[in-house]
């Protein structure tokens, strides 16, 4: 008994017994030629291309035999699992390797079980006697990483829209569908997890029809986990998604849609060749910097790198050209042959940062290490905006802009895990704007409207005419029994519900305008908890609106803690001040002396907490002669103290400022 590579079923039927002996056969029900390699079987496509020893020749793949597509869906609807199955069926990875989510390559992705980075894989598949090159991009599902999805879609002609047969249409299903729809991409709707006992395919088909006008007969039904229907999906991808347009005889034009830094080769760019071809030794030029380089290597991702001689029009792969300066291989740049300049492509819309936070090294002597780490990581994640920041209290650092709180969390985790950088993160805030009174009289402000990325840098209140705060339009999907509770949460967060519509008999979509600041940190957690986990949430930018804001500052033993300074709505300032003081009291360890925490607006104290001193010395128990143990403890304590932020005589753990804002 084993899994037949032709029909992917655990089987001992007749045709399989025969091929066990002859090691090569035509599958009776599918037009697949299967070959035996050692003790593994591959379809003929995988045998001849994916397992080729040296460089792969892609000359045979004209655009007509190429399909570029992405898998898009809400979080956890099974994108990476489907990618695993597609890689297995096409022989790109061994079968029966389990659900490893091989396209989630980062440590942070494995640990958190989420995709944060779009990942490309080139697959070869035989259909009706022809071999196709399928370039698949697995995308993240969380709203914070929508920019990855929108960039990936620029390189595709179609998408597989996965919907969980149990959960149905969710907020990111809608957001991602409309991203594909706006770009006129072919959408292959697909119901996943049909193997689940509590799957409700009929309900989800009704939702797809109501929300996107998708005919139930057009929806593929699969189980990415078990493999059911995945081979038919491959056939649909080939039949329905149009091939890329491009001409390999035209001058080279290629789009950099992603890049990463390699210690030895410098910047490595993931590219889509629009026209022409590119190979090792070619002299290429960036249309952004106008600098020229010699190509050192070209390849495709499977998902590991595989060398190819030449990348041709319509194909997706990587190139490296000894580009040492990271800023010279920008995502969105167009490259051409040095001697044949072409019109640059429009590139990508820049990502709009939603959350800003100061990032400082825990130890100022490690500033160069953190600088190198941030530069390399931002090449890999072009959606992070970077501004240098100096703080009298904390030292030199950066104010980074992120697409959301999860994005910020993941970035900081990667800084620590991949580059060993230890950082202090300030309280995150949104991008406020202030209008200055009669700007001509105020020399230091050139513009009438000033951007405030850092609350500490807010201009003096006496010269501010008005505050403006960023707004968002949120899409919330919930079972209707929670409507009242959810609406009261929206109200508490200064939300203005716009419309409520049913997507099936029991689930509804609420569209609501919120100040971004109100949903930034813990809104989604609260929404999930009041709806027993059934709500989903997505948002998009909705410009700026005038607002009554105040600057809330915190003092520890009368010294200001810059990291905690925040701007908040006047109606919430007292409550916020009290909450933060109470939380700081919990998080700051007791010290040798009294610690007083105060929240102030201007010169008015609005909240106060005190921390009593500790009485005992931590080393007091180490009396006697155990010098080694005492030294060990002293070293441990010294290491710990290095990581603390000192405000006057008070020592505070470095992650206190961000933990203050989180739910307990
Ligand atoms: P993000 O990248 O975080 O958005 O998740 P994803 O959409 O890539 O989902 P992923 O592939 O990580 O799957 C999420 C969970 O659903 C995993 O536990 C999978 O094993 C499970 N899963 C995926 N497909 C199926 C399926 O067809 N049936 C069942 N029963 N479980 C599935």
Tab-separated table of C-alpha atoms and ligand atoms in Angstrom, residues 73-82 99 101 104 113-116 138-142 162 164 192-196 222-226, ligand 1:
chain	number	residue	atom	x	y	z
A	73	UNK	CA	-7.243	34.144	2.234
A	74	UNK	CA	-8.122	35.185	5.748
A	75	UNK	CA	-5.699	34.159	8.544
A	76	UNK	CA	-5.494	30.386	9.047
A	77	UNK	CA	-7.784	29.424	6.182
A	78	UNK	CA	-5.031	27.125	4.906
A	79	UNK	CA	-2.834	28.990	2.381
A	80	UNK	CA	0.480	27.519	3.481
A	81	UNK	CA	-1.040	24.027	3.798
A	82	UNK	CA	-2.364	24.251	0.230
A	99	UNK	CA	1.933	19.615	6.896
A	101	UNK	CA	4.181	24.764	5.824
A	104	UNK	CA	6.895	29.668	6.121
A	113	UNK	CA	2.310	29.554	13.050
A	114	UNK	CA	1.555	32.549	10.828
A	115	UNK	CA	2.885	33.758	7.504
A	116	UNK	CA	4.394	37.237	7.689
A	138	UNK	CA	1.975	32.144	-0.659
A	139	UNK	CA	0.809	35.349	1.037
A	140	UNK	CA	0.170	36.330	4.656
A	141	UNK	CA	-3.431	36.586	5.888
A	142	UNK	CA	-3.186	39.059	8.763
A	162	UNK	CA	-9.335	30.158	-0.157
A	164	UNK	CA	-12.487	27.941	5.281
A	192	UNK	CA	-10.999	24.561	1.923
A	193	UNK	CA	-11.188	22.169	4.900
A	194	UNK	CA	-14.144	20.217	3.484
A	195	UNK	CA	-12.848	17.254	5.484
A	196	UNK	CA	-13.846	18.955	8.740
A	222	UNK	CA	-10.764	20.929	-1.502
A	223	UNK	CA	-9.068	19.741	1.629
A	224	UNK	CA	-5.558	21.155	1.603
A	225	UNK	CA	-4.663	19.003	4.574
A	226	UNK	CA	-5.743	15.674	3.106
B	1	LIG	P1	-1.606	32.420	7.838
B	1	LIG	O1	-0.438	32.330	6.951
B	1	LIG	O2	-1.241	32.621	9.281
B	1	LIG	O3	-2.633	33.386	7.389
B	1	LIG	O4	-2.321	30.942	7.825
B	1	LIG	P2	-2.633	30.062	6.524
B	1	LIG	O5	-3.806	30.592	5.802
B	1	LIG	O6	-1.378	29.844	5.745
B	1	LIG	O7	-3.123	28.709	7.203
B	1	LIG	P3	-2.260	27.416	7.462
B	1	LIG	O8	-1.904	26.714	6.205
B	1	LIG	O9	-1.158	27.789	8.387
B	1	LIG	O10	-3.348	26.506	8.201
B	1	LIG	C1	-3.953	26.897	9.412
B	1	LIG	C2	-4.436	25.644	10.134
B	1	LIG	O11	-5.492	25.035	9.381
B	1	LIG	C3	-3.352	24.597	10.300
B	1	LIG	O12	-3.501	24.021	11.555
B	1	LIG	C4	-3.668	23.590	9.208
B	1	LIG	O13	-3.236	22.281	9.539
B	1	LIG	C5	-5.173	23.664	9.140
B	1	LIG	N1	-5.684	23.290	7.807
B	1	LIG	C6	-5.318	23.811	6.629
B	1	LIG	N2	-6.005	23.197	5.625
B	1	LIG	C7	-6.817	22.289	6.201
B	1	LIG	C8	-7.774	21.341	5.699
B	1	LIG	O14	-8.019	21.205	4.511
B	1	LIG	N3	-8.423	20.585	6.627
B	1	LIG	C9	-8.200	20.700	7.951
B	1	LIG	N4	-8.885	19.902	8.753
B	1	LIG	N5	-7.305	21.553	8.460
B	1	LIG	C10	-6.630	22.344	7.607
